[in-house]
Short mmCIF file of C-alpha atoms in Angstrom, two decimals:
data_model
loop_
_atom_site.label_atom_id
_atom_site.label_comp_id
_atom_site.label_asym_id
_atom_site.label_seq_id
_atom_site.Cartn_x
_atom_site.Cartn_y
_atom_site.Cartn_z
CA MET A 1 -44.20 -27.47 -45.43
CA MET A 2 -46.50 -25.33 -46.54
CA HIS A 3 -45.13 -21.76 -45.91
CA GLN A 4 -42.39 -22.77 -48.27
CA GLY A 5 -45.08 -22.76 -51.59
CA HIS A 6 -46.48 -19.50 -50.00
CA SER A 7 -43.14 -17.81 -50.01
CA LYS A 8 -41.78 -19.50 -53.33
CA SER A 9 -44.55 -17.87 -54.88
CA GLN A 10 -44.02 -13.85 -53.23
CA PHE A 11 -40.03 -14.83 -53.98
CA VAL A 12 -41.33 -15.24 -57.77
CA ALA A 13 -44.14 -12.33 -57.93
CA VAL A 14 -41.93 -9.76 -56.03
CA ALA A 15 -38.67 -10.70 -58.32
CA SER A 16 -41.05 -10.44 -61.11
CA ILE A 17 -41.70 -7.20 -60.32
CA ALA A 18 -38.45 -6.10 -59.94
CA ALA A 19 -37.88 -7.33 -63.71
CA GLU A 20 -40.89 -5.02 -65.29
CA LEU A 21 -39.96 -2.11 -63.07
CA SER A 22 -35.99 -2.46 -65.02
CA ALA A 23 -38.09 -2.55 -67.73
CA VAL A 24 -40.00 0.31 -67.02
CA MET A 25 -36.88 2.27 -65.95
CA ASN A 26 -35.35 1.82 -69.78
CA VAL A 27 -38.28 2.78 -71.43
CA ALA A 28 -38.59 6.04 -69.92
CA LYS A 29 -35.14 6.88 -70.19
CA ASP A 30 -35.75 6.06 -74.03
CA ILE A 31 -38.81 8.85 -73.48
CA SER A 32 -36.19 11.37 -71.90
CA LEU A 33 -33.61 10.39 -74.90
CA ALA A 34 -36.55 10.74 -77.59
CA ALA A 35 -37.31 14.22 -76.15
CA ALA A 36 -34.08 15.48 -76.79
CA ASN A 37 -34.30 14.58 -79.96
CA ALA A 38 -37.23 15.86 -80.84
CA LYS A 39 -36.17 18.88 -79.11
CA ALA A 40 -33.16 19.20 -81.79
CA ILE A 41 -35.51 18.74 -84.87
CA ALA A 42 -37.45 21.17 -83.90
CA PHE A 43 -34.92 23.71 -83.30
CA ARG A 44 -33.30 23.33 -86.68
CA ALA A 45 -37.11 22.78 -88.04
CA GLY A 46 -37.75 26.84 -86.74
CA GLU A 47 -40.97 27.72 -87.34
CA LYS A 48 -42.21 24.96 -89.26
CA ALA A 49 -41.79 23.18 -86.29
CA LYS A 50 -42.88 26.15 -83.54
CA GLY A 51 -46.14 23.93 -82.48
CA PHE A 52 -43.73 20.84 -81.85
CA GLN A 53 -40.84 22.84 -79.09
CA PRO A 54 -43.29 23.26 -76.04
CA ILE A 55 -44.45 19.68 -76.74
CA THR A 56 -41.31 18.46 -76.29
CA ASP A 57 -40.85 19.69 -72.74
CA PHE A 58 -43.47 18.10 -71.46
CA ILE A 59 -42.18 15.04 -72.60
CA ASN A 60 -39.13 15.27 -71.06
CA GLU A 61 -40.92 16.03 -67.49
CA LEU A 62 -43.36 12.78 -68.00
CA ALA A 63 -40.08 11.19 -68.74
CA LYS A 64 -38.50 12.44 -65.43
CA ASP A 65 -41.80 12.07 -63.45
CA THR A 66 -41.98 8.53 -64.91
CA ILE A 67 -38.15 8.16 -63.40
CA GLN A 68 -38.60 9.38 -60.01
CA LEU A 69 -41.77 7.07 -59.27
CA VAL A 70 -39.90 3.94 -60.17
CA VAL A 71 -37.13 4.65 -58.14
CA ILE A 72 -39.75 5.16 -54.92
CA ILE A 73 -41.24 2.20 -56.17
CA ASN A 74 -38.08 0.24 -56.79
CA GLN A 75 -37.08 1.08 -52.75
CA LYS A 76 -40.89 -0.17 -51.86
CA ALA A 77 -40.07 -3.25 -53.91
CA LEU A 78 -37.48 -3.95 -51.91
CA GLN A 79 -38.57 -3.28 -48.78
CA LEU A 80 -41.12 -6.28 -49.98
CA TYR A 81 -38.76 -8.62 -51.12
CA GLN A 82 -36.75 -7.85 -47.49
CA LEU A 83 -40.03 -8.45 -45.31
CA THR A 84 -40.51 -11.71 -47.86
CA ILE A 85 -37.39 -13.05 -46.58
CA ARG A 86 -37.80 -11.84 -42.60
CA GLU A 87 -41.54 -13.66 -42.79
CA HIS A 88 -39.51 -16.77 -45.04
CA ARG A 89 -37.22 -17.34 -42.11
CA LEU A 90 -39.43 -16.99 -39.43
CA ALA A 91 -41.79 -19.07 -40.40
CA GLU A 92 -38.64 -21.86 -41.12
CA ALA A 93 -37.76 -21.26 -37.45
CA CYS A 94 -41.30 -21.49 -36.16
CA GLU A 95 -41.55 -24.70 -37.78
CA GLN A 96 -38.01 -25.87 -36.79
CA PHE A 97 -39.15 -25.14 -32.89
CA GLU A 98 -42.12 -27.12 -33.00
CA ASN A 99 -40.24 -30.06 -34.31
CA ALA A 100 -37.56 -29.55 -31.43
CA VAL A 101 -39.81 -29.47 -28.98
CA ALA A 102 -41.68 -32.42 -30.78
CA LEU A 103 -38.12 -34.22 -30.12
CA CYS A 104 -37.52 -33.15 -26.79
CA ASP A 105 -40.03 -34.20 -24.69
CA ALA A 106 -38.04 -35.96 -21.79
CA ALA A 107 -34.98 -33.32 -21.44
CA THR A 108 -34.54 -31.47 -18.46
CA TYR A 109 -34.37 -27.54 -19.92
CA ALA A 110 -37.36 -28.11 -23.04
CA ASP A 111 -39.60 -25.77 -21.25
CA SER A 112 -36.49 -22.81 -22.14
CA LEU A 113 -37.33 -23.00 -25.53
CA THR A 114 -41.07 -21.63 -24.74
CA GLN A 115 -39.80 -18.00 -24.76
CA SER A 116 -38.01 -18.37 -27.85
CA LEU A 117 -41.12 -19.81 -29.98
CA VAL A 118 -43.56 -17.29 -28.54
CA LEU A 119 -41.32 -14.62 -29.75
CA VAL A 120 -40.47 -15.66 -33.16
CA ARG A 121 -44.44 -16.74 -33.50
CA GLN A 122 -45.10 -12.59 -32.47
CA ARG A 123 -42.27 -11.61 -35.15
CA ARG A 124 -44.17 -13.79 -37.57
CA SER A 125 -47.17 -11.96 -36.84
CA GLU A 126 -46.00 -8.64 -36.68
CA CYS A 127 -44.54 -9.56 -40.58
CA GLN A 128 -47.89 -10.49 -41.04
CA ARG A 129 -49.51 -7.58 -40.45
CA GLN A 130 -47.00 -5.52 -41.90
CA PHE A 131 -47.43 -7.10 -45.05
CA PRO A 132 -51.06 -6.06 -47.06
CA HIS A 133 -49.57 -2.63 -45.91
CA LEU A 134 -47.10 -2.52 -47.82
CA VAL A 135 -48.62 -3.86 -50.98
CA ALA A 136 -51.05 -1.51 -50.87
CA GLU A 137 -48.56 1.19 -50.48
CA LEU A 138 -46.91 -0.44 -53.60
CA LEU A 139 -50.05 -0.78 -55.76
CA ALA A 140 -50.75 3.03 -55.04
CA LEU A 141 -47.55 3.88 -56.10
CA LEU A 142 -48.05 1.88 -59.33
CA SER A 143 -51.27 3.19 -60.11
CA ASP A 144 -49.73 6.81 -59.78
CA VAL A 145 -47.11 6.20 -62.20
CA MET A 146 -49.56 4.81 -64.74
CA HIS A 147 -50.72 9.10 -64.95
CA PRO A 148 -47.88 9.71 -66.49
CA ALA A 149 -48.34 7.13 -69.31
CA ARG A 150 -51.28 8.06 -69.86
CA ALA A 151 -50.83 11.86 -70.72
CA ALA A 152 -47.69 10.58 -72.98
CA ARG A 153 -49.96 9.08 -75.24
CA VAL A 154 -52.10 11.79 -75.40
CA ILE A 155 -48.88 13.91 -76.02
CA ALA A 156 -47.79 11.32 -78.72
CA ALA A 157 -51.20 12.02 -80.47
CA ASN A 158 -51.20 15.84 -80.12
CA SER A 159 -46.96 15.59 -81.80
CA ARG A 160 -48.83 13.74 -84.60
CA ILE A 161 -50.80 16.35 -85.96
CA GLU A 162 -47.89 18.74 -85.22
CA ALA A 163 -45.35 16.79 -86.81
CA SER A 164 -47.97 17.02 -89.73
CA GLN A 165 -47.14 21.07 -90.29
CA ALA A 166 -44.00 20.37 -90.11
CA GLY A 167 -42.49 20.41 -94.06
CA GLU A 168 -39.74 18.09 -94.67
CA TYR A 169 -39.59 17.65 -90.41
CA MET A 170 -42.79 15.59 -90.60
CA GLN A 171 -41.65 12.20 -90.61
CA SER A 172 -38.21 12.42 -88.00
CA LEU A 173 -41.01 14.14 -85.90
CA GLN A 174 -43.84 11.69 -86.56
CA ALA A 175 -41.10 9.02 -85.46
CA VAL A 176 -40.52 10.50 -82.16
CA ALA A 177 -44.03 10.90 -81.66
CA GLU A 178 -44.39 6.95 -82.71
CA SER A 179 -41.69 6.24 -80.25
CA VAL A 180 -43.77 7.90 -76.89
CA ASP A 181 -46.44 6.18 -77.91
CA ASN A 182 -45.00 2.97 -77.78
CA ALA A 183 -42.98 3.82 -74.88
CA ALA A 184 -45.75 4.68 -72.96
CA GLN A 185 -47.75 1.56 -73.85
CA ILE A 186 -45.10 -0.35 -72.41
CA ILE A 187 -44.85 1.37 -69.78
CA HIS A 188 -48.78 0.90 -69.48
CA ASP A 189 -48.54 -3.17 -70.32
CA LYS A 190 -45.36 -3.61 -67.63
CA VAL A 191 -47.19 -1.49 -64.76
CA GLN A 192 -50.44 -3.78 -65.19
CA GLN A 193 -48.16 -7.01 -64.85
CA CYS A 194 -46.77 -5.53 -61.41
CA ARG A 195 -49.88 -4.93 -60.63
CA SER A 196 -51.32 -7.93 -61.13
CA ALA A 197 -48.37 -9.94 -59.53
CA LEU A 198 -48.74 -7.87 -56.67
CA SER A 199 -52.51 -8.67 -56.54
CA GLN A 200 -51.90 -12.06 -56.36
CA ILE A 201 -49.23 -11.73 -53.10
CA HIS A 202 -52.11 -9.28 -51.63
CA THR A 203 -54.84 -12.14 -52.06
CA ASP A 204 -51.92 -14.84 -50.68
CA ALA A 205 -51.13 -12.28 -47.42
CA TYR A 206 -55.02 -11.63 -46.82
CA PHE A 207 -55.67 -15.49 -47.24
CA PRO A 208 -52.59 -17.03 -46.28
CA SER A 209 -53.15 -20.68 -47.16
CA THR A 210 -50.13 -21.41 -43.83
CA LYS A 211 -51.52 -21.83 -40.73
CA THR A 212 -51.42 -18.11 -38.54
CA PHE A 213 -50.31 -18.12 -35.00
CA SER A 214 -52.07 -15.71 -32.86
CA MET B 1 -28.84 -37.64 -32.24
CA LYS B 2 -26.79 -39.53 -30.04
CA MET B 3 -24.87 -38.14 -27.50
CA HIS B 4 -21.56 -38.22 -25.28
CA LYS B 5 -19.91 -36.63 -22.26
CA ILE B 6 -16.19 -36.82 -23.38
CA TYR B 7 -14.92 -34.91 -20.40
CA GLN B 8 -16.43 -34.29 -16.87
CA GLY B 9 -13.99 -31.50 -14.57
CA GLY B 10 -14.94 -28.18 -13.71
CA HIS B 11 -16.38 -28.11 -17.17
CA GLU B 12 -18.40 -30.51 -19.46
CA TRP B 13 -17.66 -31.38 -23.11
CA ILE B 14 -20.96 -33.11 -24.98
CA MET B 15 -20.43 -34.54 -28.33
CA PHE B 16 -23.18 -34.50 -30.47
CA GLY B 17 -24.12 -36.74 -33.47
CA ARG B 18 -24.34 -40.48 -35.15
CA ASP B 19 -28.22 -38.86 -36.46
CA LEU B 20 -29.69 -41.95 -37.36
CA HIS B 21 -33.02 -39.77 -38.55
CA LYS B 22 -30.99 -37.27 -40.84
CA PRO B 23 -31.97 -37.38 -44.07
CA GLU B 24 -29.96 -39.72 -46.42
CA LYS B 25 -27.58 -38.16 -48.52
CA ILE B 26 -26.27 -35.42 -46.25
CA VAL B 27 -23.01 -36.37 -44.39
CA ASP B 28 -23.01 -36.93 -40.81
CA THR B 29 -21.29 -34.28 -38.20
CA ASN B 30 -19.99 -34.04 -34.68
CA GLN B 31 -21.68 -31.23 -32.92
CA TYR B 32 -19.70 -29.96 -29.04
CA LEU B 33 -21.11 -28.16 -26.35
CA VAL B 34 -18.91 -27.11 -23.80
CA ARG B 35 -20.75 -25.75 -20.35
CA SER B 36 -19.41 -23.94 -17.46
CA ALA B 37 -21.41 -22.85 -14.75
CA ASP B 38 -23.62 -20.51 -16.58
CA ARG B 39 -22.81 -20.34 -20.42
CA CYS B 40 -22.57 -22.42 -23.02
CA LEU B 41 -20.31 -22.61 -26.13
CA LEU B 42 -21.85 -24.79 -29.26
CA ILE B 43 -19.15 -25.47 -31.49
CA ASP B 44 -19.86 -26.04 -35.19
CA PRO B 45 -23.57 -25.97 -34.66
CA GLY B 46 -24.07 -28.17 -37.81
CA GLY B 47 -26.53 -27.64 -40.85
CA ILE B 48 -29.87 -26.49 -41.43
CA GLU B 49 -31.40 -30.29 -41.75
CA LEU B 50 -29.97 -30.97 -38.39
CA PHE B 51 -31.18 -28.01 -36.01
CA ALA B 52 -34.42 -29.22 -34.78
CA PRO B 53 -32.56 -32.84 -33.82
CA MET B 54 -29.49 -30.63 -32.26
CA LEU B 55 -31.32 -28.01 -30.35
CA ALA B 56 -33.65 -31.08 -28.97
CA ALA B 57 -30.69 -32.72 -27.91
CA VAL B 58 -28.73 -29.81 -26.67
CA LEU B 59 -32.45 -28.80 -24.14
CA HIS B 60 -30.98 -32.25 -22.07
CA HIS B 61 -28.23 -30.43 -21.13
CA ALA B 62 -28.36 -26.56 -21.10
CA PRO B 63 -31.47 -24.48 -21.09
CA VAL B 64 -31.75 -22.14 -24.55
CA HIS B 65 -30.70 -18.86 -22.21
CA GLU B 66 -27.18 -20.24 -21.46
CA ILE B 67 -26.09 -20.71 -24.61
CA THR B 68 -24.25 -17.94 -24.92
CA ASP B 69 -21.91 -18.56 -27.79
CA LEU B 70 -21.34 -20.30 -31.20
CA PHE B 71 -18.12 -21.31 -32.89
CA ALA B 72 -18.17 -21.58 -36.68
CA SER B 73 -14.46 -23.40 -37.54
CA HIS B 74 -14.82 -22.49 -41.22
CA GLN B 75 -17.58 -21.70 -43.46
CA ASP B 76 -19.16 -25.04 -45.49
CA PRO B 77 -22.59 -25.48 -44.67
CA ASP B 78 -22.27 -28.65 -42.91
CA ILE B 79 -20.73 -26.03 -40.10
CA ILE B 80 -22.74 -23.43 -39.89
CA SER B 81 -25.97 -23.03 -42.27
CA SER B 82 -28.11 -22.97 -39.24
CA LEU B 83 -27.10 -20.08 -38.38
CA GLY B 84 -30.24 -18.09 -39.21
CA LEU B 85 -32.45 -20.66 -37.09
CA TRP B 86 -29.94 -19.92 -33.99
CA ASP B 87 -30.24 -16.48 -34.66
CA GLN B 88 -33.82 -16.68 -34.30
CA ALA B 89 -33.51 -19.09 -31.13
CA LEU B 90 -30.76 -17.00 -29.26
CA PRO B 91 -31.00 -13.49 -29.70
CA HIS B 92 -28.34 -12.75 -27.06
CA ALA B 93 -25.37 -14.89 -28.61
CA LYS B 94 -21.58 -14.28 -30.02
CA LEU B 95 -20.84 -16.04 -33.17
CA HIS B 96 -16.87 -16.45 -32.93
CA ALA B 97 -15.65 -16.95 -36.65
CA ALA B 98 -13.30 -16.21 -38.91
CA GLY B 99 -13.17 -12.47 -39.79
CA LEU B 100 -12.44 -13.46 -43.32
CA TRP B 101 -15.62 -15.33 -43.66
CA GLU B 102 -17.97 -12.60 -41.90
CA GLY B 103 -19.36 -11.31 -45.26
CA PHE B 104 -19.81 -14.82 -46.57
CA LEU B 105 -21.56 -16.38 -43.46
CA ARG B 106 -23.87 -13.61 -42.88
CA HIS B 107 -25.53 -15.30 -45.95
CA PHE B 108 -26.81 -17.67 -43.63
CA GLY B 109 -28.96 -14.70 -41.48
CA CYS B 110 -27.19 -13.27 -38.83
CA GLU B 111 -29.68 -10.15 -37.44
CA THR B 112 -29.20 -10.73 -34.25
CA ILE B 113 -26.32 -12.66 -32.68
CA GLU B 114 -23.32 -10.98 -32.62
CA TYR B 115 -20.35 -11.76 -35.33
CA VAL B 116 -17.30 -11.77 -33.32
CA SER B 117 -14.27 -11.63 -36.05
CA ILE B 118 -11.55 -14.04 -35.37
CA PRO B 119 -8.50 -12.47 -36.82
CA ASP B 120 -6.06 -15.06 -38.44
CA ASN B 121 -3.53 -15.46 -35.55
CA GLY B 122 -6.03 -17.05 -33.58
CA GLY B 123 -7.36 -15.72 -30.00
CA VAL B 124 -9.48 -16.83 -27.19
CA ILE B 125 -13.29 -17.94 -26.08
CA SER B 126 -13.75 -16.92 -22.22
CA LEU B 127 -16.43 -18.55 -20.72
CA GLY B 128 -16.57 -16.80 -17.53
CA SER B 129 -14.12 -19.79 -15.47
CA VAL B 130 -13.43 -21.71 -18.89
CA GLU B 131 -11.22 -20.15 -21.58
CA LEU B 132 -10.41 -21.67 -24.80
CA GLN B 133 -7.76 -21.03 -27.07
CA ILE B 134 -8.20 -20.47 -31.00
CA ILE B 135 -5.73 -22.02 -33.00
CA PRO B 136 -4.85 -21.23 -36.47
CA ALA B 137 -5.85 -24.15 -38.78
CA HIS B 138 -5.52 -22.01 -42.39
CA TYR B 139 -6.05 -24.24 -45.27
CA LEU B 140 -6.96 -27.01 -43.56
CA HIS B 141 -9.29 -27.23 -45.43
CA ALA B 142 -11.14 -23.69 -45.66
CA SER B 143 -8.60 -20.95 -46.44
CA ALA B 144 -9.51 -19.09 -42.68
CA ASN B 145 -10.21 -22.17 -40.90
CA PHE B 146 -9.33 -22.14 -36.89
CA ASN B 147 -9.36 -25.26 -33.98
CA LEU B 148 -9.79 -24.92 -30.71
CA TYR B 149 -8.33 -26.31 -27.49
CA ASP B 150 -9.27 -26.30 -24.22
CA PRO B 151 -5.92 -26.64 -21.81
CA GLU B 152 -7.81 -27.74 -18.60
CA ALA B 153 -9.79 -30.74 -20.85
CA LYS B 154 -6.76 -31.29 -23.13
CA ILE B 155 -9.50 -31.42 -26.14
CA LEU B 156 -8.48 -30.44 -29.30
CA PHE B 157 -11.67 -29.39 -31.55
CA SER B 158 -9.67 -29.88 -34.59
CA GLY B 159 -12.30 -29.36 -37.38
CA ASP B 160 -12.31 -31.40 -40.43
CA ILE B 161 -8.36 -32.98 -39.68
CA GLY B 162 -8.67 -36.24 -38.61
CA ALA B 163 -12.18 -36.72 -40.23
CA ALA B 164 -13.46 -39.52 -41.68
CA LEU B 165 -16.68 -39.67 -43.46
CA GLU B 166 -18.63 -43.07 -41.98
CA THR B 167 -22.17 -44.37 -41.56
CA PRO B 168 -23.86 -42.75 -38.26
CA ASN B 169 -23.75 -46.61 -36.74
CA THR B 170 -19.72 -45.80 -36.42
CA PRO B 171 -18.39 -46.02 -32.70
CA ILE B 172 -17.49 -42.33 -31.33
CA PHE B 173 -13.76 -43.47 -30.70
CA VAL B 174 -11.04 -45.01 -32.61
CA ASP B 175 -10.54 -48.54 -31.76
CA ASN B 176 -7.88 -49.82 -34.48
CA PHE B 177 -5.94 -47.05 -36.47
CA ALA B 178 -4.17 -49.01 -38.47
CA ALA B 179 -7.86 -50.21 -40.22
CA HIS B 180 -9.09 -46.49 -39.33
CA VAL B 181 -6.09 -45.24 -41.68
CA GLU B 182 -7.70 -46.35 -44.69
CA LYS B 183 -10.80 -44.43 -44.25
CA MET B 184 -9.37 -41.08 -43.41
CA ARG B 185 -6.35 -41.17 -46.55
CA TYR B 186 -8.34 -39.81 -49.31
CA PHE B 187 -10.20 -37.22 -47.64
CA HIS B 188 -7.34 -35.79 -45.95
CA GLN B 189 -5.55 -35.99 -49.43
CA ARG B 190 -8.08 -34.41 -51.54
CA TRP B 191 -9.41 -31.74 -48.77
CA MET B 192 -6.31 -30.71 -47.96
CA PRO B 193 -4.80 -28.63 -50.47
CA SER B 194 -1.68 -27.72 -48.73
CA ASN B 195 1.47 -29.43 -47.67
CA GLN B 196 3.18 -26.19 -45.97
CA ALA B 197 -0.06 -25.46 -43.99
CA LYS B 198 -0.28 -28.95 -42.75
CA ARG B 199 3.47 -28.80 -41.26
CA ALA B 200 2.90 -25.61 -39.75
CA TRP B 201 -0.27 -26.66 -38.08
CA ILE B 202 1.55 -30.08 -37.13
CA GLU B 203 4.30 -28.33 -35.59
CA ARG B 204 1.81 -25.85 -33.56
CA VAL B 205 -0.60 -28.85 -32.12
CA ARG B 206 2.32 -30.93 -31.13
CA CYS B 207 3.34 -28.01 -28.27
CA LEU B 208 0.07 -28.73 -26.82
CA ASP B 209 -0.93 -31.25 -24.47
CA ILE B 210 -3.67 -33.30 -25.84
CA ASN B 211 -5.68 -36.47 -24.32
CA ILE B 212 -9.10 -36.17 -27.34
CA LEU B 213 -8.96 -34.73 -30.32
CA ALA B 214 -12.27 -34.46 -31.84
CA PRO B 215 -12.60 -33.56 -35.55
CA GLN B 216 -16.32 -32.46 -37.14
CA HIS B 217 -16.64 -35.95 -38.76
CA GLY B 218 -15.98 -39.66 -37.81
CA ARG B 219 -14.13 -40.96 -34.75
CA MET B 220 -12.41 -39.11 -32.07
CA PHE B 221 -8.94 -39.93 -31.15
CA LYS B 222 -7.75 -40.76 -27.91
CA GLY B 223 -4.50 -41.11 -25.69
CA ASP B 224 -1.35 -42.66 -27.57
CA ASP B 225 -4.52 -42.60 -31.08
CA VAL B 226 -3.61 -38.41 -31.28
CA LYS B 227 0.19 -39.21 -31.46
CA ARG B 228 -0.35 -42.03 -33.91
CA PHE B 229 -2.58 -39.53 -36.15
CA LEU B 230 -0.08 -36.53 -36.14
CA ASP B 231 2.42 -38.94 -37.32
CA TRP B 232 0.46 -40.27 -39.76
CA PHE B 233 -0.69 -36.94 -41.48
CA GLU B 234 3.05 -35.26 -41.17
CA ALA B 235 3.61 -38.29 -43.52
CA LEU B 236 0.74 -37.82 -46.07
CA GLN B 237 1.23 -36.32 -49.06
CA VAL B 238 -2.02 -33.81 -49.24
CA GLY B 239 -3.44 -31.43 -52.42
CA ILE B 240 -3.61 -34.57 -54.47
CA ALA B 241 -5.74 -33.32 -57.18
CA VAL B 242 -3.22 -31.11 -59.07
#
């Protein structure tokens, strides 16, 4: 049953996207925490960390933006998962109805199955049409979420410079800059993994290994 | 899939089962179709593995659009794991099943079929001119469990009560009750958890006029064998695993 292999790879890809997104969300929350921590340190440092104070607000904004985008991406990923389940069920129904047609050749009411088979094929085709559009939307959103991650890396670089002028607070603020930089790198990597998994589905959806119905 | 008409009157009962082509490691099951003038009820439609042969067999007796109702005695996969496929084939049908199992049964896929919740005290399924009584059989074996009784045909569909797990070559009616007892004993002792539930069911069912007791596995009981089964089951200690 070829559609099972096809659907299985889709299920695995969509599940792995959900796992990566969950990690992105956690890292974004860590950034938000780091921003709050940095703000407290900068406040205590007073004049010595004057240049650092506005940076903490930027860090916090970037974390918020990332979290908001991940929430939207999660919703889209859930839609993609539901569409995958629907397509899988319809593919199974097509196959089972065709088996029933083959088994009931002499049945009095064999023709009555035709309408159900046509309807299931139509619904499956509709799913297959929707699939690449939804994947494209997700890819675009994942591209968007890379922007705050890139900006966070720039801010981390600036933070290091500002931290170096903060006297006895230098070490604490450099640690903040370091954690933002690491978090941004993790988000970048996780989102790349999502895009890679999605691109695989994208390819499969446009060039399905299973037979399609007109 | 073999087919046997077990009642012909103002309506029909057809039994399906003994599928010689079923996958080896799944249990054989009996499915039943009640056909009235223009509506059909599929009783315990079966597992997902049997969907295509079952649908093909049904098409010998009724067109797809006349299959208006499904009944699931309980939630087991051999009873109703085909639901997601019937859901695609019968978009306007109703599924009559325990309210208690609704959230569970929907895992099999039930988007278009209407789920008609059966309350604990049972109810009625109407197929126009034919009315079937839903008889509670809770804890025999599932916690929410129902039988169906047709007072006109005098048939009681008894679900797992009276079942025996046999090969697909088995006859459809019990022909030697004494010999059949050993095929049922362990199944009933191990699967049925409650002597109290068993006694309540027997008391309820003894009030019914039954010509055929039709289980979901194995052979059906006819005539005097129905009373013999009730007497045997009444004396049997169940729930032996504790």
